[in-house]
Every structure is written in C-alpha cells, then in structure tokens.
Amino acid sequence: MTIRYPNGKAYRQPSPSNKPHSKFANVNFGDRGMSLEEELNASNTYYLENDIAVIHKKPTPIQIVKVDYPNRAAAVIREAYFQHASTTDYNGVYRGKYLDFEAKETKSKTAFPLKNFHEHQIEHMRKCLQQGGICFVIIRFAVLERLFLLKATDLNTYWDHQADGGRKSIPLADVERLATELHYQLNPLIPYLDAVDTIINVSPSSH
C-alpha cells in the first residue's frame, strides 16, 4: 500500500534497525530493541494502567484513494494520503493539566538539530502554551544514549533565534543546562512525568 503526504510525496516507513537504540531498550522486550516511540508508548501504558496519567500517541488521519476488492469479503488498500500535516506526537492529561509533546532523536554527539522540528509543530505548541497547557519535547542523543526533557519555551527561544542568524541547532551543553535528563528504569521505562512535576512545581510522585 502506498501512503502519501498532503504534497503527494510518498511516505517511506523507516527500516527496522538490527541494533538496539539503547542499552536499556531490552528491559521489557527481550533482545528485539525498541525505538524511542515504542519506549514512550510502553511508559504511557504503565502510566495509564496505574491510573497515573492518560497520555496517548496521536493518530494521523488518512484518506484512502485506491482500494482493490479481490473478493466480496476482503478489501485491500492500495494507496492513501495523510490528510494533513501532523502536529505533535503525544497529548493527554496529568494532574489535571493538559500535556502536549514531541519526541525526537539525533545521531549527533554535540548538538540537537532544529531541522528535526517543523514550523507547524512549533506553532501548535505555542498555541497550547497560550491556553495554559504543558508543552515540551523529549530528545534523545542516540549515540550517547542520553535522553532529555526540554520545555517548549526553551525550544522556542532557539527556534526564533534562527531568523536572526542564530544557530540551527541546540548545543549539547545548552541542553544539559536547560533540560532535565531522564534516566531509564524498569517501570515506567522512561519516567518523564517526574520531570513534568518540576515544570508544574509539585514534588515528584513515586511512579
């Protein structure tokens, strides 16, 4: 099946890697290895099942344009389009607060490229912030096996400075200074809500 973006460009699903993304990735899933998305999904499942938070990955609406019917009992989708550009990856509710965030990773060892984000994602988080939402990005330096939660307000500062001739990336040193480093554990795999607690100025819970 072919799925296309609104501009007509074909979507290519990333090829699975035989190398685990991190030495922690096989904590709950054997030797298969997990992507950052899978790690966050597993963490969100833990939060949901333990009545800590309700956070889900956002689905992307797809418009089907070509379907084959090999028989009356089956339909095979041959071509489809993403209906519109997605906003951010995840949203939900925690401690009565609306959360909205994006998850990205880089192979760079020295800085996080701003090109990993899109203008519409930045603007979406700005609007959520205006309504009192909690917005942030979870970024992983894959080679370094380091994971951080960076507030959207700090991301926006670097994003806006690009227009004034500023850097096209956030130096690792700045990430270390501004963001909260996340450390993998058994359950939840990525305890990012501990960092969210610091944003909303409450004592971290024992998740």
XYZ file of C-alpha atoms in Angstrom, residues 2-204:
203
model
C 1.226 3.494 -0.855
C 0.567 6.282 1.660
C 1.328 9.861 0.637
C 1.769 13.187 2.409
C -0.546 16.106 1.520
C 2.047 17.331 -1.004
C 1.884 13.992 -2.818
C 5.271 12.734 -1.678
C 5.243 9.034 -0.852
C 5.641 8.077 2.819
C 8.524 5.728 3.478
C 8.357 3.820 6.728
C 11.761 3.748 8.468
C 13.585 0.470 8.039
C 13.868 -1.520 11.256
C 17.339 -1.495 12.738
C 19.024 -4.658 13.932
C 20.890 -2.605 16.500
C 19.038 -1.644 19.684
C 18.633 2.109 20.050
C 19.916 1.979 23.600
C 21.384 -0.464 26.046
C 18.199 -0.068 28.080
C 15.828 -0.898 25.243
C 15.547 -4.595 26.010
C 14.455 -4.211 29.632
C 10.938 -5.456 28.962
C 11.142 -6.689 25.404
C 13.950 -9.215 25.207
C 16.557 -8.657 22.526
C 14.310 -7.030 19.939
C 15.208 -3.459 20.799
C 12.803 -0.536 20.870
C 12.526 2.814 19.179
C 12.026 5.964 21.239
C 8.367 5.899 20.220
C 7.978 2.335 21.477
C 9.709 3.199 24.738
C 7.347 6.126 25.292
C 4.323 4.042 24.348
C 5.346 1.415 26.900
C 5.802 4.137 29.529
C 2.403 5.615 28.730
C 0.799 2.192 29.037
C 2.300 1.887 32.514
C 1.027 5.344 33.480
C -2.450 4.513 32.169
C -2.726 1.094 33.801
C -1.629 2.518 37.137
C -4.059 5.477 36.993
C -1.222 7.999 36.948
C -1.946 9.759 33.644
C -3.848 9.357 30.390
C -1.422 10.048 27.540
C -1.591 8.647 24.019
C 0.189 8.961 20.712
C -1.925 10.973 18.323
C -3.256 9.123 15.277
C -2.732 10.737 11.882
C -5.916 10.820 9.735
C -5.515 9.032 6.402
C -7.605 9.484 3.273
C -7.962 6.306 1.235
C -7.882 6.915 -2.518
C -7.445 3.462 -4.043
C -8.924 0.170 -2.888
C -8.922 -3.222 -4.566
C -11.569 -5.839 -3.860
C -10.074 -9.272 -4.593
C -13.305 -10.797 -3.298
C -16.521 -9.717 -1.611
C -15.213 -10.468 1.866
C -11.958 -8.503 1.620
C -10.740 -5.057 0.665
C -7.081 -4.175 0.074
C -5.995 -0.546 0.407
C -3.519 0.243 -2.384
C -2.990 3.999 -1.979
C -3.741 6.579 0.706
C -2.725 10.079 1.792
C -2.107 11.688 5.154
C -4.952 14.225 5.234
C -2.880 16.996 6.827
C 0.454 17.619 8.471
C 0.585 16.204 11.968
C 1.001 18.446 14.994
C 2.946 16.810 17.828
C 3.343 13.159 18.756
C 1.615 12.893 22.123
C -1.033 14.527 24.267
C -3.038 13.754 27.361
C -3.902 14.714 30.927
C -1.804 14.537 34.088
C -2.613 16.078 37.480
C -5.455 17.986 35.827
C -3.047 19.540 33.320
C -3.096 19.174 29.548
C 0.192 17.800 28.207
C 1.340 18.081 24.605
C 4.775 16.994 23.453
C 7.003 15.808 20.645
C 9.695 13.112 20.695
C 12.816 13.294 18.504
C 16.290 11.808 18.358
C 19.598 12.553 16.682
C 22.833 10.727 15.957
C 24.844 13.886 16.612
C 27.080 13.838 19.679
C 27.391 17.599 20.049
C 24.075 19.312 19.271
C 20.416 18.713 18.525
C 19.464 19.927 15.000
C 16.444 22.202 14.894
C 15.582 20.828 11.456
C 14.162 17.810 13.288
C 11.192 20.003 14.144
C 8.656 21.575 11.790
C 7.159 25.051 11.878
C 3.626 23.746 12.353
C 4.734 21.723 15.384
C 6.326 24.766 16.989
C 3.235 26.889 16.320
C 0.964 24.169 17.679
C 2.889 24.099 20.959
C 2.806 27.902 21.146
C -0.987 27.838 20.925
C -1.207 25.115 23.573
C 1.027 27.169 25.865
C -1.246 30.180 25.382
C -4.123 28.075 26.706
C -2.200 27.007 29.789
C -1.022 23.627 28.509
C 2.253 21.971 29.476
C 4.392 21.560 26.351
C 7.827 20.044 25.938
C 9.997 17.850 23.761
C 11.732 14.616 24.667
C 15.000 14.421 22.774
C 17.473 11.598 22.615
C 21.129 11.666 21.656
C 21.121 8.114 20.320
C 24.884 7.595 20.084
C 25.440 8.972 23.576
C 22.420 7.064 24.925
C 21.231 10.209 26.722
C 17.668 11.380 26.988
C 16.337 14.819 27.973
C 13.067 16.661 28.513
C 13.259 20.235 27.237
C 10.481 22.743 27.832
C 8.819 24.119 24.700
C 9.541 27.670 25.860
C 13.279 26.958 25.738
C 12.953 25.250 22.354
C 11.067 28.274 21.037
C 13.920 30.591 22.032
C 16.389 28.692 19.852
C 13.847 28.298 17.057
C 13.156 32.042 16.924
C 16.848 32.973 17.005
C 17.348 31.168 13.684
C 15.632 34.109 11.980
C 18.236 36.445 13.491
C 21.176 34.444 12.221
C 21.321 32.197 15.260
C 22.387 28.582 15.399
C 20.486 25.875 13.557
C 20.919 23.503 16.468
C 20.919 23.412 20.272
C 24.391 22.604 21.661
C 24.527 19.608 23.969
C 25.966 21.844 26.683
C 22.864 24.038 26.491
C 20.598 21.001 26.578
C 22.419 19.811 29.696
C 21.934 23.237 31.282
C 18.299 23.840 30.366
C 16.700 20.405 30.161
C 16.062 17.642 32.659
C 17.982 14.467 31.920
C 15.843 11.338 32.024
C 17.204 8.009 33.200
C 15.757 4.691 32.136
C 14.298 2.393 34.746
C 12.195 -0.754 34.893
C 8.705 0.732 35.145
C 7.940 3.141 33.664
C 10.740 2.694 31.176
C 11.052 6.469 30.669
C 9.876 8.248 33.852
C 9.309 11.575 32.130
C 6.435 12.617 34.381
C 8.962 13.169 37.170
C 10.377 15.972 35.029
C 6.875 17.265 34.310
C 6.341 17.520 38.080
C 9.175 20.054 38.236
C 7.517 22.093 35.477
C 4.229 22.313 37.340
C 6.064 22.908 40.652
C 4.960 19.874 42.605
C 7.026 17.260 44.367
C 7.736 14.272 42.104
